[in-house]
Coordinates of C-alpha atoms in Angstrom, one line a residue:
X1033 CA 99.0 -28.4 -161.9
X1034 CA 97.8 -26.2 -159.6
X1035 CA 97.3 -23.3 -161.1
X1036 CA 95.5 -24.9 -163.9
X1037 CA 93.0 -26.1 -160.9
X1038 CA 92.7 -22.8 -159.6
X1039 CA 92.1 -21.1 -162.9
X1040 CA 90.3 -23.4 -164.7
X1041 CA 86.8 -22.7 -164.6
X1042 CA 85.0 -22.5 -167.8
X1043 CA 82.0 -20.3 -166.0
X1044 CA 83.4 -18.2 -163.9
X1045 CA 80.7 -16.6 -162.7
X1046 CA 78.9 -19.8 -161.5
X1047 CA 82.1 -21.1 -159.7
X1048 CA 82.6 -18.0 -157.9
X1049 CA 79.3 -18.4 -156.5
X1050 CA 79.9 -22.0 -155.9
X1051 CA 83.6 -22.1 -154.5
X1052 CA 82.6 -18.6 -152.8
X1053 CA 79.5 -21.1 -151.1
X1054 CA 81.6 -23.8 -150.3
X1055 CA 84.6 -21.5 -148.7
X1056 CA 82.1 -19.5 -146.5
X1057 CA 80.5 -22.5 -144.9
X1058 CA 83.6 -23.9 -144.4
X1059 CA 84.5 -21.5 -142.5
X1060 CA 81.4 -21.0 -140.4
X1061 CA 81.3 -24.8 -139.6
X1062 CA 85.1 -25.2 -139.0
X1063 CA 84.4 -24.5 -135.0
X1064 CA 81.4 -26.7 -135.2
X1065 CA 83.0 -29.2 -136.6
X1066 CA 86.1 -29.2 -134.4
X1067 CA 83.9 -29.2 -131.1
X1068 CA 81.5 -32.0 -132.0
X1069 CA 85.1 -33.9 -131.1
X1070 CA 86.2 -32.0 -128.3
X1071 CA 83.1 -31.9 -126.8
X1072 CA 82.9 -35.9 -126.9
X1073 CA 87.0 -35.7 -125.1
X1074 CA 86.9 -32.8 -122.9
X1075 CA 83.6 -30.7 -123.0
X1076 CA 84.1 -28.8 -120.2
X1077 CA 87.8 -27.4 -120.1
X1078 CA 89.1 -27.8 -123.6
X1079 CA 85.9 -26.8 -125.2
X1080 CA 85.9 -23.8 -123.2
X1081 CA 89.4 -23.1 -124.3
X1082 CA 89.1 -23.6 -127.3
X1083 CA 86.0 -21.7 -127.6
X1084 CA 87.4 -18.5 -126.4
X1085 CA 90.5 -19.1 -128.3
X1086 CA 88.6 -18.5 -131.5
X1087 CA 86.2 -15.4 -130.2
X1088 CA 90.0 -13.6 -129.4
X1089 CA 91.0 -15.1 -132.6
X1090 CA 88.3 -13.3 -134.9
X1091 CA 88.9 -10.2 -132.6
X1092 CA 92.3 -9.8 -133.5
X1093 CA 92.2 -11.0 -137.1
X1094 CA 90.0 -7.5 -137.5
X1095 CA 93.0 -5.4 -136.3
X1096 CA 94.6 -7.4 -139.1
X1097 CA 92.3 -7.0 -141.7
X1098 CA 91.5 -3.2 -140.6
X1099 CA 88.5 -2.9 -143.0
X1100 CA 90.2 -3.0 -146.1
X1101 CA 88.5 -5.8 -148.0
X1102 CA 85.4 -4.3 -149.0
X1103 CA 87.2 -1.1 -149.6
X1104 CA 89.4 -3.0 -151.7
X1105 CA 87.2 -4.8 -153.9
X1106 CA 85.1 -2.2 -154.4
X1107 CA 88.2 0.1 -155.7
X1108 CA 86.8 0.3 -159.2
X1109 CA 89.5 3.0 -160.1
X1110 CA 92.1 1.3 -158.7
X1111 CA 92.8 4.3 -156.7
X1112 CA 95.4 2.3 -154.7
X1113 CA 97.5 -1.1 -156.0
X1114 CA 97.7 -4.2 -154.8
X1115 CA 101.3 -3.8 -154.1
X1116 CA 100.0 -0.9 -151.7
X1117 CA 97.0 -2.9 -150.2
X1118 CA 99.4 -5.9 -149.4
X1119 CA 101.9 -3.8 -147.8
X1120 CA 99.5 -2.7 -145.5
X1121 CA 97.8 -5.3 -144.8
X1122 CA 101.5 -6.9 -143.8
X1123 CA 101.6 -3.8 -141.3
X1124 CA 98.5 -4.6 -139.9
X1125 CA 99.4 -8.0 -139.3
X1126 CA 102.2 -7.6 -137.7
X1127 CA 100.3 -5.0 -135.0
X1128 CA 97.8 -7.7 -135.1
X1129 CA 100.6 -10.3 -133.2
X1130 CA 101.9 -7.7 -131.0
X1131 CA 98.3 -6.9 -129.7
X1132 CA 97.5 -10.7 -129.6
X1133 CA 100.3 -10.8 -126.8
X1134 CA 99.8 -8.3 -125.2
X1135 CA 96.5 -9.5 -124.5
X1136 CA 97.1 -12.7 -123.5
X1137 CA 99.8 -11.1 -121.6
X1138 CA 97.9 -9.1 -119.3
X1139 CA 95.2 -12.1 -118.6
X1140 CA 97.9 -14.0 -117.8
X1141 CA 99.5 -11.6 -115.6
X1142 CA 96.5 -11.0 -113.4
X1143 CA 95.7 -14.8 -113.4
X1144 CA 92.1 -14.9 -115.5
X1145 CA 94.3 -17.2 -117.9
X1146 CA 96.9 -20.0 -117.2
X1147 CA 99.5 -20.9 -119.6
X1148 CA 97.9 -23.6 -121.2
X1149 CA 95.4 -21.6 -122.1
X1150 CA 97.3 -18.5 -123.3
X1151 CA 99.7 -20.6 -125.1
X1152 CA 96.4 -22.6 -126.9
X1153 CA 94.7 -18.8 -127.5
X1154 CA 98.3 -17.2 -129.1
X1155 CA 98.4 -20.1 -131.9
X1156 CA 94.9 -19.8 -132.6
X1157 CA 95.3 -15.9 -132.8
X1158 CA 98.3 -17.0 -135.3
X1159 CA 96.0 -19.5 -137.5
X1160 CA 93.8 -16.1 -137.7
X1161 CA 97.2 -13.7 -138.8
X1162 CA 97.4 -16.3 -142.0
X1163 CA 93.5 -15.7 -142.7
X1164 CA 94.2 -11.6 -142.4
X1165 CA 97.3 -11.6 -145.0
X1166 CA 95.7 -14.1 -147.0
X1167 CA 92.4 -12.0 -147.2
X1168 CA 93.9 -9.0 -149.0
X1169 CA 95.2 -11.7 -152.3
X1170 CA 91.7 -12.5 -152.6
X1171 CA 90.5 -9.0 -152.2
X1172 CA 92.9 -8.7 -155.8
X1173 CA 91.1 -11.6 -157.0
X1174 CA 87.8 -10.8 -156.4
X1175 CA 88.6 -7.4 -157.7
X1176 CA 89.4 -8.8 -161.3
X1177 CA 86.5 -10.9 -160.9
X1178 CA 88.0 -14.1 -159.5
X1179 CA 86.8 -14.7 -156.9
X1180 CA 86.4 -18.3 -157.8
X1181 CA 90.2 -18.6 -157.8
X1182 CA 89.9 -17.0 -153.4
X1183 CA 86.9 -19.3 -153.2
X1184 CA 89.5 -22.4 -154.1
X1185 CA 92.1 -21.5 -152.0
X1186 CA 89.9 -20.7 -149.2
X1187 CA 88.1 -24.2 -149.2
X1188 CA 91.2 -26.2 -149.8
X1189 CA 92.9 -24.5 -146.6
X1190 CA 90.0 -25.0 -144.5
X1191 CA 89.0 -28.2 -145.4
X1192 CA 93.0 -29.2 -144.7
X1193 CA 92.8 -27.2 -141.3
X1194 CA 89.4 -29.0 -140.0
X1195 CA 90.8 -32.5 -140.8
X1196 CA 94.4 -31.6 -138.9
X1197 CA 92.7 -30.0 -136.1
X1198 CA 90.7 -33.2 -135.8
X1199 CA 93.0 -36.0 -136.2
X1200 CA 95.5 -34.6 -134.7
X1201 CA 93.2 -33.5 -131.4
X1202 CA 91.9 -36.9 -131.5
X1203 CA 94.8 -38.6 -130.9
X1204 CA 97.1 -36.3 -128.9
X1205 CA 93.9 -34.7 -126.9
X1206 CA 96.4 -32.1 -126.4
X1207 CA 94.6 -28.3 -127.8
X1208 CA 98.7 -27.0 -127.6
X1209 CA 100.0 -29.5 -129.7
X1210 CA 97.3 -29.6 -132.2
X1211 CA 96.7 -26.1 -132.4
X1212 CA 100.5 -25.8 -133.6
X1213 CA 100.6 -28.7 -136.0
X1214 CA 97.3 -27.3 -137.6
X1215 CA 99.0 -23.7 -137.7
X1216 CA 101.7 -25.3 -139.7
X1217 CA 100.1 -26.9 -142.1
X1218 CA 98.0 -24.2 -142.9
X1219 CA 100.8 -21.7 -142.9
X1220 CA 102.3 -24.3 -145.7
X1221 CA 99.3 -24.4 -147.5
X1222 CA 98.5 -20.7 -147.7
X1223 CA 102.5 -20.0 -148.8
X1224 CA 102.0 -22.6 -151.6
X1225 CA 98.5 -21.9 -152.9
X1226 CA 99.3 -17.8 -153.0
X1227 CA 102.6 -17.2 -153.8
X1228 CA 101.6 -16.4 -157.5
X1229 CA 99.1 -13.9 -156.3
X1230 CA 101.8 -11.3 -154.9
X1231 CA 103.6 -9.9 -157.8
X1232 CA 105.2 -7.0 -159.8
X1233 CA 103.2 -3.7 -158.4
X1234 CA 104.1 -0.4 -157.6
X1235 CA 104.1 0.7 -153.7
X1236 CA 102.8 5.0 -153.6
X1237 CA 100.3 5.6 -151.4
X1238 CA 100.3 3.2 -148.6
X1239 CA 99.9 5.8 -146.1
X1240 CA 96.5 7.2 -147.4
X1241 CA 95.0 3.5 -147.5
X1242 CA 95.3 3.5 -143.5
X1243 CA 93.9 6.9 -143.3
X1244 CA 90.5 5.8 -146.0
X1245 CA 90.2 2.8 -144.2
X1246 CA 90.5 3.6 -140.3
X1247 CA 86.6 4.3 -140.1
X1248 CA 86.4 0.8 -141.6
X1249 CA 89.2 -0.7 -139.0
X1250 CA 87.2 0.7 -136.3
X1251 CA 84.1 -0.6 -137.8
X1252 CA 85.2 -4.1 -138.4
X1253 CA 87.0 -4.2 -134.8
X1254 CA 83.5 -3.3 -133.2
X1255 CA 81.5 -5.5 -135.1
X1256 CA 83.5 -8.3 -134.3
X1257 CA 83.6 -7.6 -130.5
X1258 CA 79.9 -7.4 -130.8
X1259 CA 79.4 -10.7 -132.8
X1260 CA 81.3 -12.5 -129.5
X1261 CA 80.6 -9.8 -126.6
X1262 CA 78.7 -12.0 -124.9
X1263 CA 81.2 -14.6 -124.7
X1264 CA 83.7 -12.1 -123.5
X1265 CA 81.4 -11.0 -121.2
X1266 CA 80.7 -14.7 -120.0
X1267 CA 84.6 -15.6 -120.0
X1268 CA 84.6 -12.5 -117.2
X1269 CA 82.0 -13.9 -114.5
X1270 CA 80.9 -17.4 -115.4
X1271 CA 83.0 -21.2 -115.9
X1272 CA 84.4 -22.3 -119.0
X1273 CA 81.4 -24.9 -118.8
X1274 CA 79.0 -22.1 -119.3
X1275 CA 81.3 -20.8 -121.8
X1276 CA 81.4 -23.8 -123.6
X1277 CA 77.3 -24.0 -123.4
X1278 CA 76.8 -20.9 -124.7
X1279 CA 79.2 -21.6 -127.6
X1280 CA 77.1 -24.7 -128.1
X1281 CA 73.6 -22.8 -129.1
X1282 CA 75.8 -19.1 -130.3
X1283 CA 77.1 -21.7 -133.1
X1284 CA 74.5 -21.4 -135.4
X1285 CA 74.3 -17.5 -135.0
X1286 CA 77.5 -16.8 -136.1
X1287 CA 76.8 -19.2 -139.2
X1288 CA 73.9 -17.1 -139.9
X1289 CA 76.3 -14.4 -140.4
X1290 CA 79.5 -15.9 -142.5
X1291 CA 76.7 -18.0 -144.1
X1292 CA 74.8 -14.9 -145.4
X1293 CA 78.3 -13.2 -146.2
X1294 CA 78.1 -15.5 -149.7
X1295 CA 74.8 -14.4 -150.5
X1296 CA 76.3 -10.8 -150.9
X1297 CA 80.0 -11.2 -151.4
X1298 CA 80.0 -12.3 -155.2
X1299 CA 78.0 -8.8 -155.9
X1300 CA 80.1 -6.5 -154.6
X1301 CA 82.4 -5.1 -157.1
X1302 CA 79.1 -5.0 -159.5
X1303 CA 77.1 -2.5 -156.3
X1304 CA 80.4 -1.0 -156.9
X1305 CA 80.4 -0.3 -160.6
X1306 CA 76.5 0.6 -160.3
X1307 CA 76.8 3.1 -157.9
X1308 CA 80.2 4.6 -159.5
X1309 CA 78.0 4.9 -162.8
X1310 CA 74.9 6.4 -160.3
X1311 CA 72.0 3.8 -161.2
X1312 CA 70.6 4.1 -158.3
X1313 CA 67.3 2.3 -159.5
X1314 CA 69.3 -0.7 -160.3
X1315 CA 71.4 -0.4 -156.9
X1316 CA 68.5 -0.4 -154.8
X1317 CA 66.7 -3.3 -156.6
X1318 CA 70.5 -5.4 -156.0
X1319 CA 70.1 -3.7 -152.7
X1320 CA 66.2 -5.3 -151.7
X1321 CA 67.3 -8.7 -153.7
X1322 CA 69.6 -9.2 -151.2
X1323 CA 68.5 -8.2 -148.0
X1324 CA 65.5 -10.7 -148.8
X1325 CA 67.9 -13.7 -149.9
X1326 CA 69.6 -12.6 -146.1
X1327 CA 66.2 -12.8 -144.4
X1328 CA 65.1 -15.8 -145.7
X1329 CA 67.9 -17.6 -144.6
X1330 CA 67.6 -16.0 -141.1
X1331 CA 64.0 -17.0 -141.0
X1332 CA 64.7 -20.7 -142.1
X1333 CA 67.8 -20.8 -139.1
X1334 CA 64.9 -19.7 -136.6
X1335 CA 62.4 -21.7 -137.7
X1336 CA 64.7 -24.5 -137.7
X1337 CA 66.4 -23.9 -134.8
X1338 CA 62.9 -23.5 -132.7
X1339 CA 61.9 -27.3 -133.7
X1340 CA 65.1 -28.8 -134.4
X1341 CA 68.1 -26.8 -132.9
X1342 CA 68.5 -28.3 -129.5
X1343 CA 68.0 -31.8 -130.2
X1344 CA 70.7 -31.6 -132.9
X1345 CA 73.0 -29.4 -131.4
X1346 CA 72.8 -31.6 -127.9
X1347 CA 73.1 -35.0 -130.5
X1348 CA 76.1 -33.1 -131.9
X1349 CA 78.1 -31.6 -129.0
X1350 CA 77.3 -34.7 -126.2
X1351 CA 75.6 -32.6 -124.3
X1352 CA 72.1 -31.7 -122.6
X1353 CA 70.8 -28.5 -123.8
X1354 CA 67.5 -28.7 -123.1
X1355 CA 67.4 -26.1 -120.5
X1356 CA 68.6 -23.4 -123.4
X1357 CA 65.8 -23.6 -126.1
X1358 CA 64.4 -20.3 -125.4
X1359 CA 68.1 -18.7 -125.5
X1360 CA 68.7 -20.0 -128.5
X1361 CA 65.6 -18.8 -130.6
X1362 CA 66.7 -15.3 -129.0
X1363 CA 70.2 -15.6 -129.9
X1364 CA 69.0 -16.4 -133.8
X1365 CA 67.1 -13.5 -134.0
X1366 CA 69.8 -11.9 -133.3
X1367 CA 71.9 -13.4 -135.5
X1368 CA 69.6 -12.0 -138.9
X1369 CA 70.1 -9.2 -137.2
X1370 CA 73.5 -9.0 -137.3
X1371 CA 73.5 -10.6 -140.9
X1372 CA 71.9 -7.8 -141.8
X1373 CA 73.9 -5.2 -140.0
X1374 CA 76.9 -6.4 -142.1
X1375 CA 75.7 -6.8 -145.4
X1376 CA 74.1 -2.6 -144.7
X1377 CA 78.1 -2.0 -143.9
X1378 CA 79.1 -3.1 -147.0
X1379 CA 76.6 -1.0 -149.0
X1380 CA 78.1 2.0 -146.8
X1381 CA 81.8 1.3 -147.1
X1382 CA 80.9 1.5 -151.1
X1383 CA 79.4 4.7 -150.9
X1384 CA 82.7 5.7 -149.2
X1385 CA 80.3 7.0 -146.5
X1386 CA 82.6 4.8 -143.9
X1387 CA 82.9 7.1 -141.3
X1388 CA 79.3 7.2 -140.5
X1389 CA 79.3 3.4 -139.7
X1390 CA 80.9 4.4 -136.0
X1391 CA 77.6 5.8 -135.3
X1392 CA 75.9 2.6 -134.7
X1393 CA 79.1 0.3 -133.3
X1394 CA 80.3 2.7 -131.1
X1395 CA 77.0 3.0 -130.0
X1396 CA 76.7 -0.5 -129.3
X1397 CA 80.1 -1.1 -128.4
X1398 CA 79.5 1.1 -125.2
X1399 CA 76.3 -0.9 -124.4
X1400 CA 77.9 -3.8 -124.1
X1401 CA 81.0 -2.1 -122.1
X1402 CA 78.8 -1.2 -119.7
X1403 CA 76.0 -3.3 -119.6
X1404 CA 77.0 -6.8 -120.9
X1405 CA 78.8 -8.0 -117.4
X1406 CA 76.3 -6.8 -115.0
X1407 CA 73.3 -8.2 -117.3
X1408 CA 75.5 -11.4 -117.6
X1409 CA 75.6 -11.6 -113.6
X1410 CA 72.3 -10.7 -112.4
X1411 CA 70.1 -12.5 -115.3
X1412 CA 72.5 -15.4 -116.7
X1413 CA 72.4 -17.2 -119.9
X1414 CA 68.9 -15.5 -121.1
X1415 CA 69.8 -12.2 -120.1
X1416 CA 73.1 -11.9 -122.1
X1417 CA 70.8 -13.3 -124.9
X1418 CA 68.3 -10.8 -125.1
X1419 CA 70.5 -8.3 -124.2
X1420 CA 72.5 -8.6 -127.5
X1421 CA 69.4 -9.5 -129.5
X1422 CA 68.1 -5.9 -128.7
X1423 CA 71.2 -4.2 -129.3
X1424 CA 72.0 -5.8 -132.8
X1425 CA 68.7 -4.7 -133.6
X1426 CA 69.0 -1.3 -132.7
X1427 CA 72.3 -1.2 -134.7
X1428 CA 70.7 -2.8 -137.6
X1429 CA 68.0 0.2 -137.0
X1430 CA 70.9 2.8 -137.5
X1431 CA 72.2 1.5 -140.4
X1432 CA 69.2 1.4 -142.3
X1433 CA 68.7 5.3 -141.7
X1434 CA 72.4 5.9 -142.4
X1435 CA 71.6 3.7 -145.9
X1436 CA 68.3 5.7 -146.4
X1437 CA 69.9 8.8 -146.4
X1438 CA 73.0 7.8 -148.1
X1439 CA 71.4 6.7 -151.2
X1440 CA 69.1 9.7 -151.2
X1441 CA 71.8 12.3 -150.9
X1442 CA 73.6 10.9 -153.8
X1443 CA 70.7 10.4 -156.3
X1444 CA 69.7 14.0 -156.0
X1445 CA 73.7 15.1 -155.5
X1446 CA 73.2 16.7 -159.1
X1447 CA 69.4 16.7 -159.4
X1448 CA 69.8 13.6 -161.6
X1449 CA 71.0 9.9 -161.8
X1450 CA 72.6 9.0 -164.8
X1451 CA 69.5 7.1 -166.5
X1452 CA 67.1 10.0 -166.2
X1453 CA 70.1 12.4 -168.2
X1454 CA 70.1 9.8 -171.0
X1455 CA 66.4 10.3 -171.4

């Protein structure tokens, strides 16, 4: 029964756009969703908490993913199997736990965290471990061009986790107890739902998929601790009810991002195939389609979020935002930015041109290191707001040269793209 719901679409293309839709805004609402409750129990403590739970979450679920996915779906020669891709990713995992405690470990060692907190922030980081293993079955999938069958499972998991999280929360108004009991019901629903997924293939090269894809580790690492700097950098100096403030207008930023991630994702593996064949003119035309698709989404968030964006978040969360408008507009620029800055990524990682992408994070990554606390203390909620607008942007800048030059360089590798030989 359910594999004949999982595989039974009669257009495949269409649902994988569809369940590929419906999985990514899942996903990007799941944390609005779950605070429009806790803010209404507990907006100040647990909303803080479980705010910062899910920025160290999405941190650590990059060690476990490591950048493999788009190198994975984008494997047109099948240079490694998916035997060898899941092994790793297992490996990967399993450092991702380790560094989960030893992070919470040393915050709760030097008092920023109690145990309540580092207990609630482990079993979120776990909830995130299942997302990292289950991420490389649905790299096959999508692979094979399924990625209606990933969009399926993804959905049904999250919806499931969302309405846990929620009941659960709402009567226990406990984040340990609910946390657990939603980790365990997803951890159920991912073993049943993918089971089929990992079978009979061969294990060679394991070894050489960590040393392709560490560029793309790196990358995905950064870009992740630039997404949520500034909440990292807020957890450092200001209260959990300015954490959980922030979180309130950064919401829609970060579902610019996963948002625009189904605009792109479906066309991968075809970017893929045209730049393994070298149609450049047809890769850049994909390239522009979707880049404008991306910015006019980003456009409709700000535009939106200028005349509507406090009122509804403050009517969602239970709280007075008024005070934040002009943070928020900022912070959604930024988020097209950042949209952008991903989907450029991709493009790279399928030119195989992934070590160039530590250019730009590292680059950012150190202005944040060394400027995101100090603006954060001297300029507040604005500051930390601009501050990350500009640097996603200069980022985004980067990239684009990188891509510029990329393409270029390989349409005149051989003083010809495959079309104009053919003419």
């Amino acid at each position: 029964m359910i594999k004949k719901i999982l595989f039974g679409s009669k257009d495949k293309m269409k649902s994988a756009y569809l369940w590929n839709t419906c999985a990514a805004m899942l996903n990007a609402f799941q944390t609005v969703f779950i605070l429009m409750l806790i803010s209404r129990i507990d907006p100040v403590i647990d909303a803080g908490v479980f705010t910062i739970a899910f920025a160290i979450g999405n941190l650590m679920m990059a060690i476990g993913k490591y950048g493999i996915r788009q190198f994975q779906v984008s494997d047109v020669e099948e240079k490694y199997s998916f035997k060898e891709y899941t092994v790793a990713r297992i490996i990967t995992s399993i450092i991702m736990i380790a560094a989960s405690f030893v992070y919470v470990g040393v915050n709760l060692a030097s008092g920023l965290y109690d145990s309540s907190k580092s207990i609630v922030i482990i079993l979120i980081c776990l909830a995130k471990v299942i997302d990292a293993v289950e991420d490389v079955i649905h790299g096959m999938f999508q692979q094979y061009l399924r990625l209606d069958v990933a969009g399926k499972i993804l959905s049904i998991r999250m919806c499931t986790y969302i309405f846990v999280y929620l009941v659960c929360y709402y009567f226990s108004k406990n984040l340990i107890l609910t946390s657990a009991v939603a980790l365990l019901v997803s951890f159920i629903q991912f073993v049943i739902l993918n089971y089929t997924a990992i079978r009979g293939f061969e294990i060679k090269n394991v070894k050489n998929i960590f040393v392709e894809c560490f560029p793309l580790f790196i990358a995905s690492y950064l870009v992740i601790y630039i997404g949520n700097a500034p909440k990292y950098a807020i957890d450092k100096v200001m209260s959990s009810e300015a954490q959980a403030c922030f979180t309130y207008i950064f919401m829609p930023v970060f579902v610019i991002s996963l948002l625009s991630q189904f605009v792109y994702q479906p066309v991968i593996s075809k970017m893929a195939l045209l730049w393994h064949e070298k149609k450049i003119s047809q890769f850049n035309k994909l390239i522009l389609r979707q880049i404008a698709l991306i910015l006019l989404l980003s456009v409709a968030a700000i535009i939106g979020g200028y005349l509507l964006g406090i009122p509804v978040l403050s009517l969602i969360y239970g709280v007075d935002l008024t005070d934040y408008k002009k943070s928020l507009v900022i912070l959604l620029i930024g988020g097209g930015a950042l949209a952008i800055v991903n989907f450029l990524q991709m493009i790279i990682t399928v030119a195989r041109k992934q070590k160039l992408l530590n250019i730009g994070y590292l680059l950012a990554f150190l202005l944040f290191v060394f400027g995101g606390k100090t603006i954060t203390e001297k300029h507040g909620m604005i500051g930390i707001s601009v501050f990350y607008t500009a640097v996603v942007m200069i980022l985004g800048a980067v990239f684009i040269v990188l891509t510029i030059g990329i393409i270029k360089g390989y349409a005149n590798s051989d003083g010809k793209t495959v079309a104009e030989k053919k003419q």
